[in-house]
Short mmCIF file of C-alpha atoms (C1' of nucleotides) in Angstrom, two decimals:
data_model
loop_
_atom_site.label_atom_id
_atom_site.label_comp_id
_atom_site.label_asym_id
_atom_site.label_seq_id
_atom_site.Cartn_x
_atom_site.Cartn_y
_atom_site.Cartn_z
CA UNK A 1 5.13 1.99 5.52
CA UNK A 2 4.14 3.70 2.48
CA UNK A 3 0.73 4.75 1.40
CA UNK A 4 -0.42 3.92 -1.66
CA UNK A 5 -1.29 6.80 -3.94
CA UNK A 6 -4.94 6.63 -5.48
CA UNK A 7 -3.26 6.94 -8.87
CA UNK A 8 -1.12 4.35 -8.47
CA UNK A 9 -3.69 1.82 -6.96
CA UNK A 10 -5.02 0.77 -10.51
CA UNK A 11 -1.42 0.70 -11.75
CA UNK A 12 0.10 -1.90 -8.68
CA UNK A 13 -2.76 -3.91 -9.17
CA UNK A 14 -2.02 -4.10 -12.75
CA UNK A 15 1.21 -6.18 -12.00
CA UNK A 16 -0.08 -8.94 -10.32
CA UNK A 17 -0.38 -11.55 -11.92
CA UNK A 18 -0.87 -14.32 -9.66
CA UNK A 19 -3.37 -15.37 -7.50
CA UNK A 20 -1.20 -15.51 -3.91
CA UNK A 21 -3.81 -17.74 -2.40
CA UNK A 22 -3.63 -20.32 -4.80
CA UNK A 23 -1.58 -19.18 -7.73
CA UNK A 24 -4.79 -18.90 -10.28
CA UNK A 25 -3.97 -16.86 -13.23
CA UNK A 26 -7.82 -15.56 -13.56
CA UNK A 27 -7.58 -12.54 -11.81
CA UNK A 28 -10.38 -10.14 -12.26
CA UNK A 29 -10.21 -6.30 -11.94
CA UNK A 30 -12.71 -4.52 -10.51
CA UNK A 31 -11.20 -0.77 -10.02
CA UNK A 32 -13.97 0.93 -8.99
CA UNK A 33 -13.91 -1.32 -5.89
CA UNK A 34 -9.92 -1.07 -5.13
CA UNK A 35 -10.23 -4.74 -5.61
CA UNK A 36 -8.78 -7.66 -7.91
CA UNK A 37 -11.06 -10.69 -6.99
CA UNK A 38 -9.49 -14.67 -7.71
CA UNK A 39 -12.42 -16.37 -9.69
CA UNK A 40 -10.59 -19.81 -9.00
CA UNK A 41 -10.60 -19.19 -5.28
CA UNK A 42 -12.83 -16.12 -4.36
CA UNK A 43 -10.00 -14.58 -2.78
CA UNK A 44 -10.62 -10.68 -2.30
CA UNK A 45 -7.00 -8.53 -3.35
CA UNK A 46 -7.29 -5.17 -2.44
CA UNK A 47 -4.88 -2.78 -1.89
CA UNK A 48 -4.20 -3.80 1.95
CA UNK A 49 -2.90 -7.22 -0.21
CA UNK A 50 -0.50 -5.41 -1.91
CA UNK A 51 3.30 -4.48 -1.05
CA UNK A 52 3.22 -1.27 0.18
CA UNK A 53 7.60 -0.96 -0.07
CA UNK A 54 8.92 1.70 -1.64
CA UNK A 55 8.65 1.99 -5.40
CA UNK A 56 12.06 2.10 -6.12
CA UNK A 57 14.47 -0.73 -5.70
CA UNK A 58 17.93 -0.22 -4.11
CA UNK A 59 20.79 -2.47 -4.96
CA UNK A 60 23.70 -1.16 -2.25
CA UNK A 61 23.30 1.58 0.37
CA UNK A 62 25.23 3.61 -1.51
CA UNK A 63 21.61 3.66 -4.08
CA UNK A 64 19.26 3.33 -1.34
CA UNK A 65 21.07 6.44 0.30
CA UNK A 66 20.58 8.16 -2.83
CA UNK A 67 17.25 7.46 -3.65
CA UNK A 68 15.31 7.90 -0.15
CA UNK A 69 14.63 11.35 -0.86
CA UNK A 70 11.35 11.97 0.81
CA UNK A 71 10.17 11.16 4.90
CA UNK A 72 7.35 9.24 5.62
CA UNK A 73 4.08 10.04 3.98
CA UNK A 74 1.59 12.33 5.34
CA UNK A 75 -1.11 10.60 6.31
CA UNK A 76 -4.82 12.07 8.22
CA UNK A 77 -4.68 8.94 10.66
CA UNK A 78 -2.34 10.57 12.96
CA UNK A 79 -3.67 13.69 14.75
CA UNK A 80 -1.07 16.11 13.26
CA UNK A 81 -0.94 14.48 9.55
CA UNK A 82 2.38 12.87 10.71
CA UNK A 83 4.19 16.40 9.59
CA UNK A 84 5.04 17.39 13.36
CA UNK A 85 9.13 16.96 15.06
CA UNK A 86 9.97 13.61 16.52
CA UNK A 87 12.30 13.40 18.86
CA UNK A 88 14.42 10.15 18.55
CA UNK A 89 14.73 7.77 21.40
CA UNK A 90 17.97 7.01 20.42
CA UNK A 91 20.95 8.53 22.83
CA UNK A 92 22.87 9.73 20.00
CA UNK A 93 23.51 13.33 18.46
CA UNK A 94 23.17 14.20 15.17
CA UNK A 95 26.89 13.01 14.51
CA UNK A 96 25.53 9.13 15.61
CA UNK A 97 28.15 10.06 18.62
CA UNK A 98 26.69 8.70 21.67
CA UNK A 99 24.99 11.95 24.33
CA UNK A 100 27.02 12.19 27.41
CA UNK A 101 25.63 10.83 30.81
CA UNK A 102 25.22 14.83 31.63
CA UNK A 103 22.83 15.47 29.22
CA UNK A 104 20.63 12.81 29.35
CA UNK A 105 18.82 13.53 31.68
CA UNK A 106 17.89 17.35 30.43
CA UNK A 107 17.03 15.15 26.49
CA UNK A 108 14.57 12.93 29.12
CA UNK A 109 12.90 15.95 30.13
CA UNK A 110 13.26 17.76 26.55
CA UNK A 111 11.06 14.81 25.01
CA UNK A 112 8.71 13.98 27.58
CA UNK A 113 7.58 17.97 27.02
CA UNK A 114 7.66 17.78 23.47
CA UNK A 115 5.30 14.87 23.78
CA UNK A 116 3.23 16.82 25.28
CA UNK A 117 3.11 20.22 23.51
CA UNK A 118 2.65 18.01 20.04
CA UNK A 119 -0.92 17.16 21.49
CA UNK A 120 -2.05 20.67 22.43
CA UNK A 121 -4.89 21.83 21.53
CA UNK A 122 -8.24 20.06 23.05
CA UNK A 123 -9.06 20.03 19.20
CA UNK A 124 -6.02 18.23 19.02
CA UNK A 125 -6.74 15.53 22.12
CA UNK A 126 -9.84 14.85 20.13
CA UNK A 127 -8.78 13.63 17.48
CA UNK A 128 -5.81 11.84 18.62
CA UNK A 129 -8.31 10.24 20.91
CA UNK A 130 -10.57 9.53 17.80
CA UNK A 131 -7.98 8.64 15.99
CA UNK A 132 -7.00 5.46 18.18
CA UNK A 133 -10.69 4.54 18.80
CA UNK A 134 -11.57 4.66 14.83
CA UNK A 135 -8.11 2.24 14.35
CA UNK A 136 -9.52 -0.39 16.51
CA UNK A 137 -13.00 -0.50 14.65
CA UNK A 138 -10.76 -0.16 11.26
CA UNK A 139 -8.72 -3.46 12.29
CA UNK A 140 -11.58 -4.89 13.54
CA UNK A 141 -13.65 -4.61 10.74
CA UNK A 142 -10.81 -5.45 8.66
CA UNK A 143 -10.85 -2.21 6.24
CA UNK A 144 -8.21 -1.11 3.92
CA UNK A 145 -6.07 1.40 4.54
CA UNK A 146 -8.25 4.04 1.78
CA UNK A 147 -11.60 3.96 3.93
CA UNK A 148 -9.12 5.33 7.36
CA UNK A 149 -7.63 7.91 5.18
CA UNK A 150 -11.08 9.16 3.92
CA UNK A 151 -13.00 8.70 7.49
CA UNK A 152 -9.55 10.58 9.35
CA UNK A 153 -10.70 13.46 6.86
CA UNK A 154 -14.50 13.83 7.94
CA UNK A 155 -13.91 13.46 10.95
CA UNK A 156 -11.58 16.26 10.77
CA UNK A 157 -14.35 18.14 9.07
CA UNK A 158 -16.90 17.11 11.48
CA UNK A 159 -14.83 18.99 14.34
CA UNK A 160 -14.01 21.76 12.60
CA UNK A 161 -18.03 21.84 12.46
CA UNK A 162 -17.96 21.67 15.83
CA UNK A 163 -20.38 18.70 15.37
CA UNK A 164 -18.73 16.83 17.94
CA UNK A 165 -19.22 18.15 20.96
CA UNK A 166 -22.30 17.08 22.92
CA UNK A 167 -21.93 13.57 21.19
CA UNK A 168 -19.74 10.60 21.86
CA UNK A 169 -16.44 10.49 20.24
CA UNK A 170 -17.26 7.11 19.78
CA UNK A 171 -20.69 7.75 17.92
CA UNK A 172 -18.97 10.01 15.70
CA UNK A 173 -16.24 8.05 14.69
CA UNK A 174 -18.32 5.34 13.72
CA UNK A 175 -20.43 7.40 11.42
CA UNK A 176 -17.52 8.30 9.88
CA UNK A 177 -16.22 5.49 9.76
CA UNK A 178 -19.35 4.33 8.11
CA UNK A 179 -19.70 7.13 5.46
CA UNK A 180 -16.03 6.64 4.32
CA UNK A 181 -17.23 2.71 3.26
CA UNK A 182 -19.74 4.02 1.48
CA UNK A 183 -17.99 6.86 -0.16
CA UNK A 184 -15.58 4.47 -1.14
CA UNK A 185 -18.67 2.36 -2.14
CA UNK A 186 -17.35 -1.00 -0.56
CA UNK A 187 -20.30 -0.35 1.89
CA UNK A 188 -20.41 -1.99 5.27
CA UNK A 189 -23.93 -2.22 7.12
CA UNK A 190 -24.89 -0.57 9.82
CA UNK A 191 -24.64 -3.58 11.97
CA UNK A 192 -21.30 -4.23 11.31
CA UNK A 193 -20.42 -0.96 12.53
CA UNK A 194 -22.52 -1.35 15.63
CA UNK A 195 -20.63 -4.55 16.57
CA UNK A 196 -17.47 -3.50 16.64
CA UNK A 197 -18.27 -0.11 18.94
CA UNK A 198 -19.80 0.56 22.08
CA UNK A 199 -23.10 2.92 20.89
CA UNK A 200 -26.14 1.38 19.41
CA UNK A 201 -27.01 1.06 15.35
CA UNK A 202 -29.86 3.97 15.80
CA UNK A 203 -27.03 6.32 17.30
CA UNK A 204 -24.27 5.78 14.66
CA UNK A 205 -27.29 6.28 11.98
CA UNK A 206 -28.65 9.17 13.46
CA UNK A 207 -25.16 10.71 13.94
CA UNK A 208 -24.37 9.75 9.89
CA UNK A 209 -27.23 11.33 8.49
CA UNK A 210 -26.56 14.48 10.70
CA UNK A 211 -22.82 14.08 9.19
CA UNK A 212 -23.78 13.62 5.98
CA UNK A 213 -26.27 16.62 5.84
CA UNK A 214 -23.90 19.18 7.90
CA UNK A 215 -20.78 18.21 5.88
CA UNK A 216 -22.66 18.34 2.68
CA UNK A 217 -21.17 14.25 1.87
CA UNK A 218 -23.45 13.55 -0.61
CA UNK A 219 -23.31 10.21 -0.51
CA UNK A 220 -26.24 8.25 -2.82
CA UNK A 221 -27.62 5.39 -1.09
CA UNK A 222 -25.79 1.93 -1.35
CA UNK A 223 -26.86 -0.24 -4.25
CA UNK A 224 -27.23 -3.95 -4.61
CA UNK A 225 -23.90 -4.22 -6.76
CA UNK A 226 -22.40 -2.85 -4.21
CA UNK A 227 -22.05 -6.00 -1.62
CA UNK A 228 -22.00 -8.76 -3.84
CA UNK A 229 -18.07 -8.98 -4.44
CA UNK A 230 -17.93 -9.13 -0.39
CA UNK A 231 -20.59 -11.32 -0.07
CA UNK A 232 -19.49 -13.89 -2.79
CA UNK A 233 -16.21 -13.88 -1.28
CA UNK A 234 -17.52 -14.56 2.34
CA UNK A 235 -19.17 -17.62 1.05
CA UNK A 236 -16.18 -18.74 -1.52
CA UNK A 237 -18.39 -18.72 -4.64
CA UNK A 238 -16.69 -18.66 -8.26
CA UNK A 239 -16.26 -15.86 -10.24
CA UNK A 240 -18.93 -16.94 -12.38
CA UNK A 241 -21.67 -16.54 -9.88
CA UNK A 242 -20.48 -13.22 -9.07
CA UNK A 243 -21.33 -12.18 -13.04
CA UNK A 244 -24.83 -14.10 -13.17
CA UNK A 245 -25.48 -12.23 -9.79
CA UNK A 246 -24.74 -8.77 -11.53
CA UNK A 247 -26.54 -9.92 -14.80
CA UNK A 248 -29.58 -10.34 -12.87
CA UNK A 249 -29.35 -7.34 -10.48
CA UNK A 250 -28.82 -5.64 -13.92
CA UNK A 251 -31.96 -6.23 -15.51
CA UNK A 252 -34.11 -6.22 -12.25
CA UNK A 253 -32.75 -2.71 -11.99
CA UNK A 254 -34.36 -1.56 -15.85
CA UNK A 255 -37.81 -3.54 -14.65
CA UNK A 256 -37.43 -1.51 -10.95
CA UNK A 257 -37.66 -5.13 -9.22
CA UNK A 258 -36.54 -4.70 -5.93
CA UNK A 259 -36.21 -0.59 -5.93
CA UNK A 260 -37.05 0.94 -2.32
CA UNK A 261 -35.75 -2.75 -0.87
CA UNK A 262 -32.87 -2.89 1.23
CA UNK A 263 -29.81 -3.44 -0.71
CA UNK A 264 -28.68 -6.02 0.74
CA UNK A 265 -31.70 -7.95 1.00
CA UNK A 266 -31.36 -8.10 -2.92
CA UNK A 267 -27.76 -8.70 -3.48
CA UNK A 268 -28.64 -11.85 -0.90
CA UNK A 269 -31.33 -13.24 -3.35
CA UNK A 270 -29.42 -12.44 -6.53
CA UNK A 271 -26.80 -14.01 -4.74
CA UNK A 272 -29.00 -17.33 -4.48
CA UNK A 273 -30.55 -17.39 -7.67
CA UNK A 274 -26.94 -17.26 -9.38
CA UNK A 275 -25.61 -19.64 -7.37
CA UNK A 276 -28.35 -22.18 -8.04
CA UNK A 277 -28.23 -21.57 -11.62
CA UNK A 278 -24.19 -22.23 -11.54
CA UNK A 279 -24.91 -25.42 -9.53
CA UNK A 280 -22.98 -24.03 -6.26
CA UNK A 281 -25.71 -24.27 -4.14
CA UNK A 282 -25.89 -22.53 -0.79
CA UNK A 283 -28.18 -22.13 1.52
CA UNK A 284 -30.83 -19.74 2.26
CA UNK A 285 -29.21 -19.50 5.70
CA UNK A 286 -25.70 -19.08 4.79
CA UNK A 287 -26.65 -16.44 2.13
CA UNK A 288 -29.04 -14.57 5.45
CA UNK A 289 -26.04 -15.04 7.66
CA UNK A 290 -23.17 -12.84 5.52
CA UNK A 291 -25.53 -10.38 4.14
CA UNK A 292 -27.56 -10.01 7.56
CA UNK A 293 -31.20 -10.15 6.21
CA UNK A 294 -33.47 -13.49 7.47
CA UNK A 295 -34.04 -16.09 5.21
CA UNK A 296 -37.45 -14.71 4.75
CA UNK A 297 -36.44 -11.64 3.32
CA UNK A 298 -34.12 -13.86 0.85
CA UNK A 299 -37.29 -15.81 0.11
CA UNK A 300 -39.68 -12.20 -0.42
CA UNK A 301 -36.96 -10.95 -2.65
CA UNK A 302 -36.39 -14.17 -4.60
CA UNK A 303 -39.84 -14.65 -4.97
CA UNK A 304 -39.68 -11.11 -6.63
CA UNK A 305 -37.02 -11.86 -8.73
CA UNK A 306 -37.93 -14.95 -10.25
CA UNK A 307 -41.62 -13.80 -11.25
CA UNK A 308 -40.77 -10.44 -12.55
CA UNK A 309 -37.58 -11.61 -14.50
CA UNK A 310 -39.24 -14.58 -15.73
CA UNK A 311 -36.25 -16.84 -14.22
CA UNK A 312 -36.32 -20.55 -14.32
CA UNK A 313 -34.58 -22.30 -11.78
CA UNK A 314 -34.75 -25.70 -11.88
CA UNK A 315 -34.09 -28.18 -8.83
"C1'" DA B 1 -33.04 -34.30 9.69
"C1'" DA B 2 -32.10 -30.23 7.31
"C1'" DG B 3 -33.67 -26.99 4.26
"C1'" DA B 4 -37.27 -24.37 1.96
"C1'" DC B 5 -41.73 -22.21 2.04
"C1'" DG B 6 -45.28 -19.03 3.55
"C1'" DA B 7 -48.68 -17.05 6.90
"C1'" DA B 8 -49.24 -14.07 10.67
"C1'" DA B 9 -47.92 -11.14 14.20
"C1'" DG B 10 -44.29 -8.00 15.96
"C1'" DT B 11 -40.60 -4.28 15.61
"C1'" DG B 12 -38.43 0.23 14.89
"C1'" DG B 13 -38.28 4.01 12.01
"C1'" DT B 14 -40.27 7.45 8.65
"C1'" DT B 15 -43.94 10.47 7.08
"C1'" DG B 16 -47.48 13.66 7.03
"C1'" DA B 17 -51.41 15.85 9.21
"C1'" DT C 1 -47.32 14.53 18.75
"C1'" DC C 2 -49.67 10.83 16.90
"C1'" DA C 3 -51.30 7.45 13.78
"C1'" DA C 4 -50.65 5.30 9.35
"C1'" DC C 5 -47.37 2.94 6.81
"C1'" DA C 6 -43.58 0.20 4.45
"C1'" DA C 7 -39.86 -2.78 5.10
"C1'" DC C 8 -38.08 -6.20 7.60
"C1'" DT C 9 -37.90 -9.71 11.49
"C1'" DT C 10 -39.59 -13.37 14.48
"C1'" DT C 11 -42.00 -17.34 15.04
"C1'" DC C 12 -44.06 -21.36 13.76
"C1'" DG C 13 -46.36 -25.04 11.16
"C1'" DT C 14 -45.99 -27.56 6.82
"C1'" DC C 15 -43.90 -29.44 2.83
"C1'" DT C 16 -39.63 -31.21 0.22
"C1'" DT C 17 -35.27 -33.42 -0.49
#
DNA sequence: AAGACGAAAGTGGTTGA
DNA sequence: TCAACAACTTTCGTCTT
């Protein structure tokens, strides 16, 4: 599989066209995001959506032969950037001819070693270890290909800090894991993190904002904006909710409604409001459940909202 | 009966002396 | 190290649809 190059991201989701959920032509781009959002269907494109082939197109092998010119991509997610020897399983020489009985046994031997001197280092056994633990909160939190590329690379960093030892692998990788989100500002919250590993929210936080400060991330704290495209799409609202929500978060942001809240708190009652005014009512509970706030904080923040901006919302 | 509202007390973390 | 503090949660009774 091929990566997708950053610059190309904006270009691949140029071409489509057509909504694959449910074949809606209104497609909205949001780049900054990596995403192109369905407003028929709230369906959430993002690059993970997108065929990640080769860019060329091969018509014979005698073309494809030709034209597969490079090897496989390097990547961060495996331990040695994917640039190390691999030894084939296959019992065939480099002519294809099939390796006599004799040797097998001595190519056995020559890979199991191999295997073993690729992962040398205990720097090394770290991160492959890392590695496989941050790819089964990645797939579990269902994150696109970008944020494991850009949390493979601080954590790199981090051990080359030596900020590792003396903590959990585990607690380190999901800081990372976490500061790569926001970096990539498709933010996930802290809880989301927790639930997917096996240390608590206070541990990944305290390990992030050690991260953050060693490593010099300089990552600004999340904003509003920043989880309504996720949470809209959670609850299937229309396209046009998503724009009243970001009208209003836009103008409580020049009165400072809502500044020192927790982001999320706010995208949850913008969230509400909009979806009143478009007449795709949820509730207060749904809205709490996907953005993890209580209704009550909904209710503090929409109280907020609607006296300071001077919204009506009628019943 | 479910949802919305709001008061009051509780929680965990930050800040500043 | 400790207390004050802000933001948010929990809990619960009441009102609305």
């Amino acid at each position: 599989m091929k990566t997708v190059k950053k610059k190309d991201k904006k270009e691949i989701l140029d071409q489509i066209t057509r909504c694959p959920e449910c074949g809606s032509t209104h497609l909205v781009r949001d780049y900054e995001h990596g995403e192109l959002v369905c407003e028929d269907c709230g369906l959430v494109i993002d690059e993970t959506y997108v065929d990640q082939g080769p860019e060329w197109r091969a018509f014979d092998a005698a073309q494809r032969e030709e034209r597969e010119r490079t090897g496989a991509p390097m990547t961060y997610t495996i331990h040695d950037k994917g640039l190390s020897t691999e030894i084939s399983w296959k019992n065939r020489d480099s002519y294809g001819r099939p390796v006599p009985t004799r040797t097998r046994a001595q190519l056995y031997r020559l890979r199991k070693w191999h295997r073993r001197i690729k992962v040398s280092s205990s720097a090394d056994r770290n991160i492959a270890d890392a590695l496989q633990i941050m790819e089964r909160m990645a797939a579990n939190l269902d994150l696109p290909k970008d944020v494991r590329e850009t949390a493979a690379l601080i954590y790199r960093k981090a051990v080359r800090e030596n900020m590792v030892r003396g903590r959990s692998i585990e607690s380190v990788v999901a800081a990372t894991l976490y500061a790569a989100c926001r970096q990539l500002k498709i933010p996930r919250t802290l809880d989301e993190i927790a639930s997917v590993s096996r240390v608590s929210k206070k541990d990944i936080g305290r390990t992030y904002r050690l991260l953050s400060r060693t490593l010099g991330l300089g990552i600004s704290p999340s904003e509003p904006e920043d989880y309504i495209e996720r949470f809209c799409s959670r609850l299937r609202l229309s396209g046009e909710v998503k724009k009243k929500a970001y009208a209003i978060l836009r103008r409580a942001k020049e009165l400072g409604v809502g500044r020192g809240k927790g982001p999320t708190g706010v995208a949850a009652a913008a969230i509400y409001i909009a979806a009143l005014q478009v007449g795709e009512r949820r509730t207060q509970r749904e809205i709490a459940e996907v953005a993890g706030v209580t209704e009550v904080t909904i209710r503090n923040r929409y109280k907020e909202l609607v006296d300071k901006l001077g919204i009506e919302v009628e019943v």
